[in-house]
Tab-separated table of C-alpha atoms and ligand atoms in Angstrom:
chain	number	residue	atom	x	y	z
A	18	MET	CA	-99.721	-16.695	-124.817
A	19	LYS	CA	-100.881	-14.691	-121.799
A	20	HIS	CA	-99.189	-15.593	-118.504
A	21	GLN	CA	-101.102	-15.209	-115.298
A	22	PRO	CA	-98.750	-13.855	-112.635
A	23	PRO	CA	-98.280	-16.636	-110.075
A	24	PRO	CA	-98.886	-15.907	-106.403
A	25	PRO	CA	-95.784	-14.464	-104.718
A	26	PRO	CA	-93.762	-17.020	-102.675
A	27	LEU	CA	-94.643	-17.037	-99.009
A	28	PRO	CA	-92.004	-15.454	-96.768
A	29	LEU	CA	-90.195	-18.049	-94.677
A	30	SER	CA	-89.440	-15.956	-91.679
A	31	GLN	CA	-90.157	-12.548	-90.286
A	32	PRO	CA	-87.867	-9.805	-91.587
A	33	PRO	CA	-85.085	-9.054	-89.132
A	34	SER	CA	-85.780	-6.259	-86.690
A	35	MET	CA	-83.108	-4.234	-84.946
A	36	GLY	CA	-84.187	-4.826	-81.393
A	37	GLY	CA	-84.691	-7.700	-78.993
A	38	ALA	CA	-82.409	-10.366	-77.574
A	39	ALA	CA	-82.863	-12.701	-80.503
A	40	ALA	CA	-82.917	-9.957	-83.074
A	41	GLY	CA	-79.554	-10.977	-84.399
A	42	GLY	CA	-81.356	-14.114	-85.161
A	43	VAL	CA	-79.367	-16.824	-83.408
A	44	ALA	CA	-81.822	-18.911	-81.532
A	45	SER	CA	-79.951	-21.930	-80.332
A	46	VAL	CA	-76.468	-23.294	-80.166
A	47	ILE	CA	-76.577	-26.941	-81.128
A	48	SER	CA	-73.081	-27.976	-80.379
A	49	SER	CA	-69.626	-26.664	-79.999
A	50	MET	CA	-66.728	-28.480	-81.626
A	51	ASN	CA	-64.601	-27.670	-78.627
A	52	GLY	CA	-66.259	-30.330	-76.587
A	53	GLY	CA	-69.270	-28.258	-75.654
A	54	SER	CA	-72.687	-29.724	-76.109
A	55	ASN	CA	-75.799	-27.591	-75.955
A	56	SER	CA	-74.601	-24.316	-74.656
A	57	SER	CA	-76.178	-20.994	-73.990
A	58	VAL	CA	-75.081	-17.951	-72.068
A	59	SER	CA	-76.238	-17.914	-68.476
A	60	GLY	CA	-79.507	-16.080	-68.110
A	61	ILE	CA	-80.411	-16.249	-71.763
A	62	GLU	CA	-82.763	-19.051	-72.562
A	63	ALA	CA	-81.884	-20.817	-75.738
A	64	VAL	CA	-84.907	-21.157	-77.953
A	65	LYS	CA	-85.712	-24.861	-78.452
A	66	CYS	CA	-84.670	-26.258	-81.813
A	67	ARG	CA	-87.684	-26.657	-84.017
A	68	PRO	CA	-87.823	-29.049	-86.930
A	69	PRO	CA	-86.766	-27.366	-90.139
A	70	ILE	CA	-89.521	-25.462	-91.894
A	71	TYR	CA	-89.037	-25.687	-95.611
A	72	PRO	CA	-91.668	-23.960	-97.708
A	73	LYS	CA	-93.203	-26.558	-99.942
A	74	PRO	CA	-93.405	-25.372	-103.539
A	75	LYS	CA	-96.975	-24.998	-104.644
A	76	THR	CA	-97.929	-27.955	-106.774
A	77	PRO	CA	-99.127	-26.433	-109.993
A	78	SER	CA	-102.603	-27.463	-110.911
A	79	PHE	CA	-102.240	-28.456	-114.537
A	80	ASP	CA	-105.942	-28.514	-115.248
A	81	LYS	CA	-106.908	-25.141	-113.831
A	82	ASP	CA	-103.810	-22.982	-114.423
A	83	ARG	CA	-103.152	-23.697	-118.030
A	84	ASP	CA	-101.167	-20.480	-118.453
A	85	TYR	CA	-99.040	-21.115	-115.381
A	86	ILE	CA	-95.606	-22.510	-116.272
A	87	GLY	CA	-94.282	-22.783	-112.738
A	88	PHE	CA	-90.816	-21.222	-112.797
A	89	ALA	CA	-92.004	-18.636	-110.278
A	90	THR	CA	-91.268	-21.289	-107.642
A	91	LEU	CA	-87.549	-21.227	-108.558
A	92	PRO	CA	-86.639	-18.905	-105.637
A	93	GLU	CA	-88.440	-21.308	-103.294
A	94	GLN	CA	-86.568	-24.273	-104.763
A	95	VAL	CA	-83.244	-22.480	-104.297
A	96	HIS	CA	-84.298	-21.501	-100.778
A	97	ARG	CA	-85.220	-25.074	-99.829
A	98	LYS	CA	-81.960	-26.418	-101.207
A	99	SER	CA	-79.852	-23.823	-99.362
A	100	VAL	CA	-81.711	-24.398	-96.110
A	101	LYS	CA	-81.186	-28.155	-96.419
A	102	ARG	CA	-77.488	-27.698	-97.127
A	103	GLY	CA	-76.957	-25.235	-94.270
A	104	PHE	CA	-74.645	-22.252	-94.199
A	105	GLU	CA	-71.024	-21.688	-93.234
A	106	PHE	CA	-69.543	-18.465	-92.013
A	107	THR	CA	-66.058	-17.715	-90.757
A	108	LEU	CA	-65.334	-14.662	-88.705
A	109	MET	CA	-61.852	-13.572	-87.705
A	110	VAL	CA	-61.411	-11.353	-84.664
A	111	VAL	CA	-58.226	-9.359	-84.465
A	112	GLY	CA	-57.108	-6.969	-81.767
A	113	GLU	CA	-55.030	-6.740	-78.624
A	114	SER	CA	-55.866	-8.820	-75.587
A	115	GLY	CA	-58.400	-7.315	-73.228
A	116	LEU	CA	-60.332	-5.260	-75.785
A	117	GLY	CA	-63.481	-7.294	-75.215
A	118	LYS	CA	-63.294	-9.535	-78.294
A	119	SER	CA	-64.441	-12.785	-76.700
A	120	THR	CA	-67.149	-11.047	-74.702
A	121	LEU	CA	-68.495	-9.487	-77.877
A	122	ILE	CA	-68.475	-12.748	-79.816
A	123	ASN	CA	-70.329	-14.508	-77.010
A	124	SER	CA	-72.815	-11.628	-76.880
A	125	LEU	CA	-73.308	-11.664	-80.645
A	126	PHE	CA	-73.970	-15.364	-80.996
A	127	LEU	CA	-75.472	-16.044	-77.559
A	128	GLY	CA	-72.889	-18.726	-76.986
A	129	ASP	CA	-69.951	-19.394	-74.758
A	130	LEU	CA	-67.079	-20.050	-77.084
A	131	TYR	CA	-64.412	-19.138	-74.574
A	132	LYS	CA	-65.336	-21.026	-71.424
A	133	ASN	CA	-62.100	-23.014	-71.338
A	134	ARG	CA	-59.878	-20.036	-72.023
A	135	GLN	CA	-56.706	-19.675	-69.982
A	136	MET	CA	-55.411	-16.170	-69.599
A	137	PRO	CA	-51.627	-15.914	-69.991
A	138	ASN	CA	-49.723	-14.136	-67.253
A	139	VAL	CA	-47.412	-11.176	-67.893
A	140	GLU	CA	-44.281	-13.291	-68.358
A	141	GLU	CA	-46.029	-15.569	-70.816
A	142	ARG	CA	-47.367	-12.588	-72.698
A	143	ILE	CA	-43.917	-11.034	-73.118
A	144	GLU	CA	-42.602	-14.169	-74.782
A	145	LYS	CA	-45.814	-15.033	-76.487
A	146	THR	CA	-46.182	-15.141	-80.205
A	147	THR	CA	-49.484	-14.716	-81.966
A	148	LYS	CA	-51.450	-17.940	-82.347
A	149	VAL	CA	-54.495	-18.796	-84.349
A	150	GLU	CA	-57.327	-20.397	-82.414
A	151	LYS	CA	-60.299	-21.721	-84.292
A	152	LYS	CA	-63.610	-22.419	-82.614
A	153	THR	CA	-66.661	-23.729	-84.354
A	154	MET	CA	-70.250	-23.946	-83.283
A	155	ASP	CA	-73.362	-25.108	-85.026
A	156	ILE	CA	-76.290	-22.814	-84.523
A	157	GLU	CA	-79.858	-23.306	-85.618
A	158	GLU	CA	-82.655	-20.823	-85.942
A	159	ARG	CA	-86.066	-21.510	-87.424
A	160	GLY	CA	-84.717	-24.562	-89.159
A	161	VAL	CA	-81.784	-22.728	-90.719
A	162	ARG	CA	-78.449	-24.217	-89.718
A	163	LEU	CA	-75.324	-22.112	-89.526
A	164	ARG	CA	-71.846	-23.430	-88.901
A	165	LEU	CA	-70.047	-20.504	-87.386
A	166	THR	CA	-66.271	-20.531	-87.116
A	167	VAL	CA	-64.571	-17.876	-85.065
A	168	VAL	CA	-60.863	-17.444	-85.665
A	169	ASP	CA	-59.192	-15.695	-82.785
A	170	THR	CA	-55.602	-14.465	-82.724
A	171	PRO	CA	-54.566	-14.507	-79.038
A	172	GLY	CA	-51.327	-12.694	-78.410
A	173	PHE	CA	-51.964	-10.267	-81.265
A	174	GLY	CA	-50.104	-7.006	-80.756
A	175	ASP	CA	-48.769	-8.103	-77.352
A	176	ALA	CA	-45.185	-8.253	-78.541
A	177	ILE	CA	-43.163	-5.123	-79.234
A	178	ASN	CA	-42.475	-6.237	-82.769
A	179	CYS	CA	-45.793	-6.765	-84.506
A	180	GLU	CA	-44.383	-8.387	-87.659
A	181	ASP	CA	-45.204	-11.797	-86.240
A	182	SER	CA	-48.834	-10.834	-85.569
A	183	TRP	CA	-49.344	-9.534	-89.098
A	184	ARG	CA	-47.691	-12.562	-90.644
A	185	VAL	CA	-49.871	-14.975	-88.686
A	186	CYS	CA	-53.070	-13.245	-89.807
A	187	THR	CA	-52.145	-12.922	-93.475
A	188	GLN	CA	-50.760	-16.457	-93.588
A	189	TYR	CA	-53.934	-17.918	-92.132
A	190	ILE	CA	-56.142	-16.120	-94.661
A	191	ASP	CA	-53.899	-17.180	-97.568
A	192	GLU	CA	-53.766	-20.776	-96.353
A	193	GLN	CA	-57.550	-21.018	-96.360
A	194	PHE	CA	-57.696	-19.605	-99.882
A	195	ARG	CA	-54.985	-22.036	-100.985
A	196	GLN	CA	-56.834	-24.989	-99.459
A	197	TYR	CA	-60.047	-23.941	-101.191
A	198	PHE	CA	-58.193	-23.512	-104.485
A	199	THR	CA	-56.688	-27.013	-104.145
A	200	ASP	CA	-60.059	-28.549	-103.226
A	201	GLU	CA	-61.740	-26.756	-106.085
A	202	SER	CA	-59.182	-28.102	-108.545
A	203	GLY	CA	-59.547	-31.623	-107.162
A	204	LEU	CA	-61.958	-34.402	-108.036
A	205	ASN	CA	-64.443	-34.238	-105.186
A	206	ARG	CA	-65.719	-30.708	-105.573
A	207	ARG	CA	-69.170	-31.369	-104.188
A	208	ASN	CA	-68.172	-31.579	-100.544
A	209	ILE	CA	-65.726	-28.735	-100.285
A	210	GLN	CA	-65.640	-27.215	-96.854
A	211	ASP	CA	-65.419	-23.460	-97.032
A	212	ASN	CA	-63.013	-22.253	-94.350
A	213	ARG	CA	-62.196	-18.980	-96.044
A	214	VAL	CA	-62.398	-15.974	-93.771
A	215	HIS	CA	-65.523	-14.054	-94.731
A	216	CYS	CA	-65.131	-11.151	-92.365
A	217	CYS	CA	-62.457	-9.750	-90.086
A	218	LEU	CA	-63.604	-7.727	-87.096
A	219	TYR	CA	-60.667	-5.503	-86.297
A	220	PHE	CA	-60.809	-4.083	-82.772
A	221	VAL	CA	-59.550	-0.575	-82.214
A	222	PRO	CA	-58.957	0.485	-78.599
A	223	PRO	CA	-61.138	3.340	-77.312
A	224	TRP	CA	-58.230	5.059	-75.574
A	225	GLY	CA	-56.336	6.243	-78.654
A	226	HIS	CA	-56.952	9.371	-80.688
A	227	SER	CA	-57.326	7.473	-83.934
A	228	LEU	CA	-55.775	4.485	-85.668
A	229	ARG	CA	-52.241	3.700	-84.529
A	230	GLN	CA	-49.388	2.962	-86.896
A	231	MET	CA	-49.631	-0.757	-86.097
A	232	ASP	CA	-53.380	-0.719	-86.917
A	233	LEU	CA	-52.713	0.963	-90.243
A	234	ASP	CA	-49.887	-1.435	-91.039
A	235	LEU	CA	-52.024	-4.497	-90.435
A	236	ILE	CA	-55.097	-3.129	-92.182
A	237	ARG	CA	-52.937	-2.248	-95.184
A	238	ARG	CA	-51.712	-5.835	-95.339
A	239	LEU	CA	-55.183	-7.321	-95.006
A	240	HIS	CA	-57.649	-5.068	-96.774
A	241	ARG	CA	-57.199	-6.697	-100.180
A	242	LYS	CA	-57.531	-10.199	-98.758
A	243	VAL	CA	-60.533	-10.002	-96.488
A	244	ASN	CA	-63.587	-7.881	-95.657
A	245	ILE	CA	-62.420	-5.760	-92.745
A	246	VAL	CA	-65.016	-4.260	-90.433
A	247	LEU	CA	-63.668	-1.868	-87.826
A	248	VAL	CA	-65.009	-2.037	-84.297
A	249	ILE	CA	-64.205	0.343	-81.439
A	250	GLY	CA	-64.106	-1.972	-78.418
A	251	LYS	CA	-65.267	-1.049	-74.907
A	252	ALA	CA	-67.057	2.015	-76.192
A	253	ASP	CA	-68.575	2.605	-72.751
A	254	CYS	CA	-65.223	4.206	-71.859
A	255	LEU	CA	-66.171	7.146	-74.097
A	256	ASN	CA	-69.014	9.607	-74.095
A	257	LYS	CA	-71.142	10.266	-77.168
A	258	GLN	CA	-69.073	13.184	-78.397
A	259	GLU	CA	-65.793	11.295	-77.963
A	260	VAL	CA	-67.200	8.344	-79.887
A	261	ARG	CA	-68.276	10.627	-82.724
A	262	LYS	CA	-64.858	12.320	-82.863
A	263	LEU	CA	-62.961	9.036	-82.760
A	264	LYS	CA	-65.082	7.672	-85.589
A	265	GLU	CA	-64.448	10.768	-87.692
A	266	ARG	CA	-60.696	10.601	-87.148
A	267	ILE	CA	-60.569	6.893	-87.974
A	268	LEU	CA	-62.467	7.430	-91.230
A	269	GLN	CA	-60.178	10.337	-92.098
A	270	ASP	CA	-57.086	8.205	-91.420
A	271	LEU	CA	-58.388	5.479	-93.690
A	272	GLU	CA	-59.059	7.955	-96.448
A	273	ASP	CA	-55.631	9.592	-96.078
A	274	ASN	CA	-53.964	6.185	-96.312
A	275	HIS	CA	-56.091	5.052	-99.280
A	276	ILE	CA	-57.400	2.072	-97.398
A	277	GLN	CA	-60.714	0.664	-98.496
A	278	LEU	CA	-62.495	-1.496	-95.990
A	279	TYR	CA	-65.604	-3.554	-96.687
A	280	GLN	CA	-67.878	-1.531	-98.942
A	281	PHE	CA	-71.561	-1.760	-98.170
A	282	PRO	CA	-73.530	-2.550	-101.307
A	283	GLU	CA	-75.909	0.079	-102.591
A	284	CYS	CA	-79.447	-0.380	-101.389
A	285	ASP	CA	-81.820	-1.443	-104.190
A	286	SER	CA	-84.227	1.267	-105.195
A	287	ASP	CA	-87.207	-1.105	-104.857
A	288	GLU	CA	-86.484	-1.823	-101.160
A	289	ASP	CA	-89.038	-0.506	-98.703
A	290	ASP	CA	-88.436	2.715	-96.799
A	291	ASP	CA	-87.733	0.978	-93.471
A	292	PHE	CA	-85.014	-1.124	-95.028
A	293	LYS	CA	-83.478	1.921	-96.713
A	294	GLN	CA	-83.519	3.798	-93.413
A	295	GLN	CA	-81.873	0.827	-91.652
A	296	ASP	CA	-79.243	0.636	-94.374
A	297	ARG	CA	-78.477	4.348	-94.014
A	298	GLU	CA	-78.149	4.008	-90.236
A	299	LEU	CA	-75.809	1.030	-90.566
A	300	LYS	CA	-73.555	2.857	-93.020
A	301	ALA	CA	-73.511	5.957	-90.824
A	302	SER	CA	-72.426	3.933	-87.768
A	303	ILE	CA	-69.143	2.684	-89.198
A	304	PRO	CA	-66.831	2.012	-87.391
A	305	PHE	CA	-69.178	0.354	-84.911
A	306	ALA	CA	-68.593	1.450	-81.333
A	307	VAL	CA	-69.597	-1.550	-79.251
A	308	VAL	CA	-70.051	-2.648	-75.695
A	309	GLY	CA	-70.134	-6.327	-74.862
A	310	SER	CA	-71.399	-8.170	-71.833
A	311	ASN	CA	-72.224	-11.696	-70.823
A	312	THR	CA	-74.169	-10.607	-67.790
A	313	ILE	CA	-77.922	-10.409	-67.697
A	314	LEU	CA	-79.257	-7.601	-65.536
A	315	GLU	CA	-82.772	-6.605	-64.671
A	316	VAL	CA	-83.684	-3.058	-65.630
A	317	ALA	CA	-87.232	-1.820	-65.054
A	318	GLY	CA	-88.475	-5.389	-64.819
A	319	LYS	CA	-86.830	-6.313	-68.120
A	320	LYS	CA	-83.871	-8.628	-68.467
A	321	VAL	CA	-81.114	-6.996	-70.466
A	322	ARG	CA	-77.542	-7.763	-71.352
A	323	GLY	CA	-75.567	-5.048	-69.700
A	324	ARG	CA	-72.746	-3.708	-67.570
A	325	GLN	CA	-73.494	-2.481	-64.066
A	326	TYR	CA	-71.713	0.679	-62.940
A	327	PRO	CA	-72.116	2.662	-59.690
A	328	TRP	CA	-74.033	5.318	-61.611
A	329	GLY	CA	-76.254	2.969	-63.626
A	330	VAL	CA	-76.449	0.238	-66.213
A	331	VAL	CA	-75.057	0.256	-69.735
A	332	ASN	CA	-77.556	-1.689	-71.774
A	333	VAL	CA	-75.569	-3.372	-74.504
A	334	GLU	CA	-78.608	-3.612	-76.761
A	335	ASP	CA	-79.706	-0.002	-76.369
A	336	PRO	CA	-78.794	1.899	-79.570
A	337	GLU	CA	-78.310	4.997	-77.429
A	338	HIS	CA	-75.528	3.231	-75.513
A	339	SER	CA	-73.683	1.329	-78.233
A	340	ASP	CA	-73.758	0.104	-81.836
A	341	PHE	CA	-73.973	-3.525	-80.705
A	342	ILE	CA	-77.403	-4.153	-82.232
A	343	LYS	CA	-76.365	-2.440	-85.459
A	344	LEU	CA	-73.259	-4.600	-85.688
A	345	ARG	CA	-75.323	-7.734	-85.052
A	346	THR	CA	-77.940	-6.722	-87.616
A	347	PHE	CA	-75.245	-6.009	-90.186
A	348	LEU	CA	-73.203	-9.130	-89.520
A	349	ILE	CA	-75.977	-11.651	-89.165
A	350	SER	CA	-79.301	-10.408	-90.476
A	351	THR	CA	-78.552	-8.200	-93.445
A	352	HIS	CA	-75.017	-8.565	-94.822
A	353	MET	CA	-73.775	-12.071	-94.029
A	354	GLN	CA	-74.452	-13.292	-97.561
A	355	ASP	CA	-72.905	-10.191	-99.099
A	356	LEU	CA	-69.763	-10.707	-97.013
A	357	LYS	CA	-69.574	-14.254	-98.366
A	358	ASP	CA	-70.212	-13.102	-101.936
A	359	THR	CA	-67.528	-10.410	-101.693
A	360	THR	CA	-65.090	-12.987	-100.348
A	361	GLN	CA	-65.847	-15.267	-103.280
A	362	ASP	CA	-66.111	-12.682	-106.041
A	363	VAL	CA	-63.407	-10.217	-105.034
A	364	HIS	CA	-60.857	-11.549	-102.546
A	365	TYR	CA	-60.808	-15.192	-103.619
A	366	GLU	CA	-60.862	-14.197	-107.298
A	367	ASN	CA	-57.785	-12.009	-106.672
A	368	PHE	CA	-56.044	-14.909	-104.980
A	369	ARG	CA	-57.091	-17.313	-107.745
A	370	ALA	CA	-55.871	-14.939	-110.459
A	371	GLN	CA	-52.520	-14.664	-108.669
A	372	CYS	CA	-52.278	-18.451	-108.328
A	373	ILE	CA	-53.137	-19.037	-111.978
A	374	SER	CA	-50.639	-16.428	-113.141
A	375	GLN	CA	-47.958	-17.974	-110.890
A	376	ILE	CA	-48.767	-21.457	-112.210
A	377	SER	CA	-48.646	-20.286	-115.829
A	378	GLN	CA	-45.403	-18.397	-115.229
A	379	HIS	CA	-43.944	-21.511	-113.632
A	380	ALA	CA	-45.156	-23.609	-116.575
A	381	LEU	CA	-43.605	-21.120	-119.011
A	382	ARG	CA	-40.321	-21.247	-117.117
A	383	GLU	CA	-40.398	-25.048	-117.140
A	384	ARG	CA	-41.137	-25.080	-120.873
A	385	GLY	CA	-38.297	-22.674	-121.508
A	386	LYS	CA	-35.980	-24.857	-119.454
A	387	LEU	CA	-37.092	-28.001	-121.264
A	388	LYS	CA	-36.589	-26.302	-124.609
A	389	ARG	CA	-33.125	-25.171	-123.622
A	390	ASP	CA	-32.322	-28.688	-122.363
A	391	SER	CA	-33.589	-30.299	-125.547
A	392	ILE	CA	-31.635	-27.851	-127.706
A	393	SER	CA	-28.445	-28.535	-125.803
A	394	SER	CA	-29.090	-32.289	-125.893
A	395	THR	CA	-29.715	-32.098	-129.663
A	396	ASN	CA	-26.474	-30.175	-130.075
A	397	GLY	CA	-24.731	-32.827	-128.045
A	398	PHE	CA	-26.260	-35.519	-130.199
A	399	ASP	CA	-25.028	-33.751	-133.332
A	400	ALA	CA	-21.569	-33.424	-131.850
A	401	ALA	CA	-21.566	-37.108	-130.936
A	402	ILE	CA	-22.685	-38.019	-134.441
A	403	SER	CA	-19.957	-35.939	-136.124
A	404	GLU	CA	-17.319	-37.444	-133.816
A	405	THR	CA	-18.415	-40.983	-134.731
A	406	ASP	CA	-18.475	-40.017	-138.375
A	407	ARG	CA	-14.974	-38.629	-138.114
A	408	LEU	CA	-13.777	-41.836	-136.466
A	409	LEU	CA	-15.544	-43.899	-139.104
A	410	LEU	CA	-13.942	-41.859	-141.860
A	411	GLN	CA	-10.546	-42.316	-140.222
A	412	LYS	CA	-11.089	-46.052	-140.052
A	413	ASP	CA	-12.254	-46.104	-143.671
A	414	GLU	CA	-9.134	-44.235	-144.652
A	415	GLU	CA	-6.986	-46.656	-142.740
A	416	ILE	CA	-8.687	-49.645	-144.283
A	417	ARG	CA	-8.259	-48.113	-147.711
A	418	ARG	CA	-4.545	-47.507	-147.063
A	419	MET	CA	-4.095	-51.051	-145.839
A	420	GLN	CA	-5.897	-52.376	-148.914
A	421	ASP	CA	-3.531	-50.310	-151.096
A	422	MET	CA	-0.543	-51.705	-149.255
A	423	LEU	CA	-1.893	-55.217	-149.651
A	424	THR	CA	-2.430	-54.687	-153.351
A	425	GLN	CA	1.151	-53.343	-153.669
A	426	MET	CA	2.538	-56.296	-151.767
A	427	GLN	CA	0.531	-58.731	-153.898
A	428	GLU	CA	1.843	-56.955	-156.988
A	429	LYS	CA	5.397	-57.187	-155.709
A	430	LEU	CA	4.977	-60.856	-154.917
A	431	LYS	CA	3.623	-61.448	-158.344
A	432	GLN	CA	6.581	-59.629	-159.890
A	433	THR	CA	9.072	-61.583	-157.818
A	434	HIS	CA	7.357	-64.834	-158.713
A	435	LEU	CA	7.498	-63.977	-162.430
A	436	MET	CA	11.150	-63.067	-162.190
A	437	GLU	CA	11.887	-66.332	-160.428
A	438	MET	CA	10.088	-68.266	-163.095
A	439	LYS	CA	12.012	-66.481	-165.861
A	440	LYS	CA	15.264	-67.223	-164.071
A	441	ASN	CA	14.411	-70.909	-163.812
A	442	ASP	CA	13.465	-71.033	-167.505
A	443	SER	CA	16.813	-69.504	-168.544
A	444	VAL	CA	18.707	-72.057	-166.413
A	445	ILE	CA	16.806	-74.891	-168.082
A	446	ASP	CA	17.486	-73.345	-171.512
A	447	VAL	CA	21.217	-73.315	-170.676
B	578	GDP	P1	-60.307	-10.213	-75.115
B	578	GDP	O1	-58.992	-10.576	-74.536
B	578	GDP	O2	-60.154	-9.172	-76.179
B	578	GDP	O3	-61.050	-11.405	-75.621
B	578	GDP	O4	-61.183	-9.506	-73.971
B	578	GDP	P2	-62.302	-10.131	-73.023
B	578	GDP	O5	-63.573	-10.344	-73.779
B	578	GDP	O6	-61.753	-11.321	-72.333
B	578	GDP	O7	-62.523	-8.933	-72.001
B	578	GDP	C1	-61.521	-8.517	-71.135
B	578	GDP	C2	-62.174	-7.776	-69.965
B	578	GDP	O8	-62.877	-6.638	-70.430
B	578	GDP	C3	-63.182	-8.627	-69.210
B	578	GDP	O9	-63.074	-8.334	-67.849
B	578	GDP	C4	-64.522	-8.157	-69.753
B	578	GDP	O10	-65.569	-8.284	-68.793
B	578	GDP	C5	-64.241	-6.702	-70.016
B	578	GDP	N1	-65.068	-6.215	-71.107
B	578	GDP	C6	-65.474	-6.878	-72.194
B	578	GDP	N2	-66.202	-6.088	-72.983
B	578	GDP	C7	-66.253	-4.881	-72.388
B	578	GDP	C8	-66.876	-3.646	-72.721
B	578	GDP	O11	-67.522	-3.498	-73.737
B	578	GDP	N3	-66.720	-2.594	-71.845
B	578	GDP	C9	-65.980	-2.721	-70.723
B	578	GDP	N4	-65.882	-1.656	-69.937
B	578	GDP	N5	-65.388	-3.865	-70.362
B	578	GDP	C10	-65.528	-4.938	-71.189
C-alpha cells in the first residue's frame, strides 16, 4: 500500500529568538502563590493573557485520503495534551547574599518574586543559618501555562562554617526526590506534583580569581543530584578580558576536580544552521556572565532593562554587555525540557536506584533476622519438647516402679493370707 505523506503539522508558535524583552518567552504572570495577584515588573507591560491556542488535529477525510492513516497527527495530539496539562519547572538559586540572585530571577521571568523580602542586618546574618525559601508563580504565554517554582537559599555562605549551607541544599533536593518516589509508589499516581529541582543556578562572585574552595565543595556535593549551571553574578564589575579569563579558570578548575556540570545535549544533525549556531554560542558562553536589573531605562528612544552608571548604561539584554539573553534562551526557550528530562532520567534514576537497593538490603536484613529468630525459636521448641519428654519418661518410670511395688505388696498379702489359712486349717485338724 502506498502512503501519501501527510501535511506537516502547523507550528504552534514562532521559534524562540535571542533578542527582545519577551524573547525568553514569558509573557504574563498570572498569580503568585505568595499572595501576589497579577504582577509584572514596573515599566514592563505584561502581555494580556490570551485564550489557549491548541492546534486542532486535522480531521482526516476518509473518502478522499484513502491512503492516509492519520498517525502523523500524533505529535499534535501529544502537544495538545501537554499544553492542556501545563508545565512545572523548579529552579534553585544558590549563592551568597548580594550577588544579584533575586534581581536576575525577576529579570528572567519578568516578575517580582521578592517584593516582600526583608534584608537581615549584620547581627542577624552572623547568627543566621541557611534557610530554604520557596516561591511559586504561574506564568502563561501564548496559551502555555508554566508553574515556576524558585527555591532560594537565603543565608547561604554567610556563616564561617559552610557545612550547614551545603546540608540544607542537599537535604532539600533529596527530600523532593524522596517525596516523588513515595508519591510514585502510592495509589494516586495521576496527580503527582513534581517538586524536584530541575536546575540549580550556582552564583559565583565576579571578584574572585576562580572557584573558591567552598564553591568546589558544594558543587562536588550537588553535581550528581541536580543539573548545575554556573553563573558569574554582577558581571558588569569586570571587563571583557577579565570575564573571559575568569570563565577559562573556572572551567579549568572544574576539569581538574573532575566535576561534571549539566552537559548540553548534542545538536541534531538535521537542525537548521541558525539553531546550530545558537547552540554553539550557548555552549561557548558557559559559565554565563550575567547582569541583572529591574530598572527600565530609555536608550536611544528604546526602553531597555539596564543599569545606569555615570559613564553610560549597561543594557542587560545586549549580548555585548552580558550573557543574560543567552542564559534566558537556554533556560526557558531551548533547554527547559532537557533539564527536566535529565533530572528524571539521570538524577532521579540514581536516587531511585539507591532507594531500591537500600529497601532490598533492608528486606534482606529483615529476612535474615526472621530466619535467625525462627531457627532459634525452633531450637527452643525442640528443647522444650525433649524436656517434656524427659519428664514424661521419668513419670512413666515412677508409675512403673509403683506398679511393681503394688504387685509385690499384693503378692505378699496373698502369701500372708495363704499362710494364715494353712495355719487355721492345721488348728482345726488338731
Ligand atoms: P541577592 O541577595 O543575591 O538576591 O542580591 P540582590 O538581587 O538583592 O542584589 C543585591 C544588590 O546588587 C542590589 O542593590 C541590586 O540592585 C544589585 N545588583 C543586582 N544585580 C546586579 C548586577 O548585575 N550588577 C550590579 N552591579 N549590581 C547588581
